[in-house]
GROMACS .gro file of C-alpha atoms in nm:
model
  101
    1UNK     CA    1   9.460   1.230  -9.424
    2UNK     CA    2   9.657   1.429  -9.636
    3UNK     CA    3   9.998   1.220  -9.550
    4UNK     CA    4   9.814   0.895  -9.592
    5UNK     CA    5   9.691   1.001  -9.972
    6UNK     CA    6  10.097   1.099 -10.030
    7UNK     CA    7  10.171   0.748  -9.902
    8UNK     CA    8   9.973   0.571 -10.145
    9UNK     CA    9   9.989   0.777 -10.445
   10UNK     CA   10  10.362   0.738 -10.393
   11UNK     CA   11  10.341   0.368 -10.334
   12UNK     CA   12  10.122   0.317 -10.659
   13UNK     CA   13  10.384   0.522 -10.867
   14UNK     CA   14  10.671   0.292 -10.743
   15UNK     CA   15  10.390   0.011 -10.857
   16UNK     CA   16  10.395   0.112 -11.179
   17UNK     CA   17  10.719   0.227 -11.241
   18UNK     CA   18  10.838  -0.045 -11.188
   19UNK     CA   19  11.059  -0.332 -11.407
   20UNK     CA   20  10.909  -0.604 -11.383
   21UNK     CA   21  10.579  -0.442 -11.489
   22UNK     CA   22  10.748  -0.377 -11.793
   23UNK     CA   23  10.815  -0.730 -11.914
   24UNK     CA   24  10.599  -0.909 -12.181
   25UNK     CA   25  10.508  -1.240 -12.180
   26UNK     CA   26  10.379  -1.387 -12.525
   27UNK     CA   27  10.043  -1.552 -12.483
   28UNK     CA   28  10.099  -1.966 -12.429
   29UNK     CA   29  10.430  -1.959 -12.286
   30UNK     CA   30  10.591  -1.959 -11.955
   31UNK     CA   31  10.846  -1.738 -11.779
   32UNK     CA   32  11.036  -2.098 -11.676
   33UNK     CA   33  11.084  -2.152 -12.013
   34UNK     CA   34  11.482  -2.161 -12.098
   35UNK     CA   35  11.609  -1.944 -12.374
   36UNK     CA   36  11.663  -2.040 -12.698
   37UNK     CA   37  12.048  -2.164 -12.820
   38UNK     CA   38  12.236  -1.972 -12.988
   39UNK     CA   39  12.212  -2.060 -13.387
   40UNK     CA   40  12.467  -2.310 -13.490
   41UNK     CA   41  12.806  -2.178 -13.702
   42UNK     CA   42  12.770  -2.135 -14.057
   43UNK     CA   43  12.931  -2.463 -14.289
   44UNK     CA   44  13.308  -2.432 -14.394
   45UNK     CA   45  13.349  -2.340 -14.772
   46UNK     CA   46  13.601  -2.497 -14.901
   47UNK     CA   47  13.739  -2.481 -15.287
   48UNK     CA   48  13.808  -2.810 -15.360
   49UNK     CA   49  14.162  -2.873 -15.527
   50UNK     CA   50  14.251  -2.841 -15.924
   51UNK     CA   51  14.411  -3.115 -16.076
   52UNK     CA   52  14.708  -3.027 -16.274
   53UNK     CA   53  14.760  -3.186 -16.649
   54UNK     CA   54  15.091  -3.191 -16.577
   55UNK     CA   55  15.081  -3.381 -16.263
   56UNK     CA   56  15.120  -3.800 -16.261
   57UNK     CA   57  14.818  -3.970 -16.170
   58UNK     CA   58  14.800  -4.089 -15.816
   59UNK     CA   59  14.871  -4.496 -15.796
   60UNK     CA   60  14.653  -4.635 -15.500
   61UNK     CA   61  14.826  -4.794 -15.240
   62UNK     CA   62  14.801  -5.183 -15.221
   63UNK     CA   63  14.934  -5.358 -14.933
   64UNK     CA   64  15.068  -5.703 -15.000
   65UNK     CA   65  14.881  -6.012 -14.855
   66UNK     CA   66  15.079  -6.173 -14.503
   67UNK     CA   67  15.201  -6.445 -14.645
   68UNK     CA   68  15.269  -6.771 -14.377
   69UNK     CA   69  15.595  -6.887 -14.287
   70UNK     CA   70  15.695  -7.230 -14.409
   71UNK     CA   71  15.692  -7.378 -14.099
   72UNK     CA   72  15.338  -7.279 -14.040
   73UNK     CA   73  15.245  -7.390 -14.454
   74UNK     CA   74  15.397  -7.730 -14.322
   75UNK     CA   75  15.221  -7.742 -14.004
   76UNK     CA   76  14.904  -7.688 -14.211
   77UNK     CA   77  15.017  -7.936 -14.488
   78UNK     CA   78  15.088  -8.208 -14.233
   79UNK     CA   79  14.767  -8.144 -14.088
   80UNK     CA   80  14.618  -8.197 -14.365
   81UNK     CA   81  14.742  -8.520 -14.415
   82UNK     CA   82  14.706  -8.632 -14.126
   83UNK     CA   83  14.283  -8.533 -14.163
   84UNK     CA   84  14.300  -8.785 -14.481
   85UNK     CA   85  14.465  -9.063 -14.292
   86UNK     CA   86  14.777  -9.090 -14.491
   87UNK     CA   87  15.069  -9.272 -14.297
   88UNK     CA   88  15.368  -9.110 -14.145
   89UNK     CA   89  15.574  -9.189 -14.456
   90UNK     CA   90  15.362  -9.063 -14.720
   91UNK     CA   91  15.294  -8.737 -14.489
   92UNK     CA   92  15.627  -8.636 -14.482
   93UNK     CA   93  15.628  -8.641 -14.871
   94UNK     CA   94  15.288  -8.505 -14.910
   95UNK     CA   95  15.426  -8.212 -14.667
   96UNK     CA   96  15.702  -8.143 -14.863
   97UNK     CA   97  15.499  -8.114 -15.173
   98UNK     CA   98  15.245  -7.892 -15.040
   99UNK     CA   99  15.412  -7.658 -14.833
  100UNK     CA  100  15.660  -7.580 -15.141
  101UNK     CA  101  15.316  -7.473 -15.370
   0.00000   0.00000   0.00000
């Protein structure tokens, strides 16, 4: 009887002793939950540049317009002339007109 009240009071030490015993769950939540992620960086500080009064303005950079080819102004131009029914004779010299605008 003696050995068998060893036994347990040993087994009920090892109960309490032991880890997981020693966890705490907050009320309302779950031990499946998944942790929480780490907190995102902090923002970049950057000092913005100083403009010099010495320094020329910057000029803004404007790219020129495609302009067509003549032979594509003329293919347009007798196109054109074409859509208002003008013959092939007064085409050619409404072409030549137009495409040299």
């Amino acid at each position: 009887m003696k050995l068998a009240s060893l036994i347990l009071g040993a087994v009920l030490l090892a109960a309490l002793a032991s880890p997981a015993s020693a966890q705490f769950i907050p009320p309302g939540s779950s031990t499946l939950n998944p942790p929480l992620p780490s907190p995102p960086p902090p923002p970049k500080i950057e000092v913005p540049a100083i403009p010099q009064m010495d320094a020329p303005a910057p000029s803004p950079y404007i790219s020129p317009a495609p302009s067509a080819s003549f032979g594509d102004r003329i293919g347009a131009c007798l196109d054109d002339a074409a859509a208002a029914g003008l013959d092939p004779a007064d085409r050619a010299a409404y072409s030549r007109s137009c495409a040299n605008r």
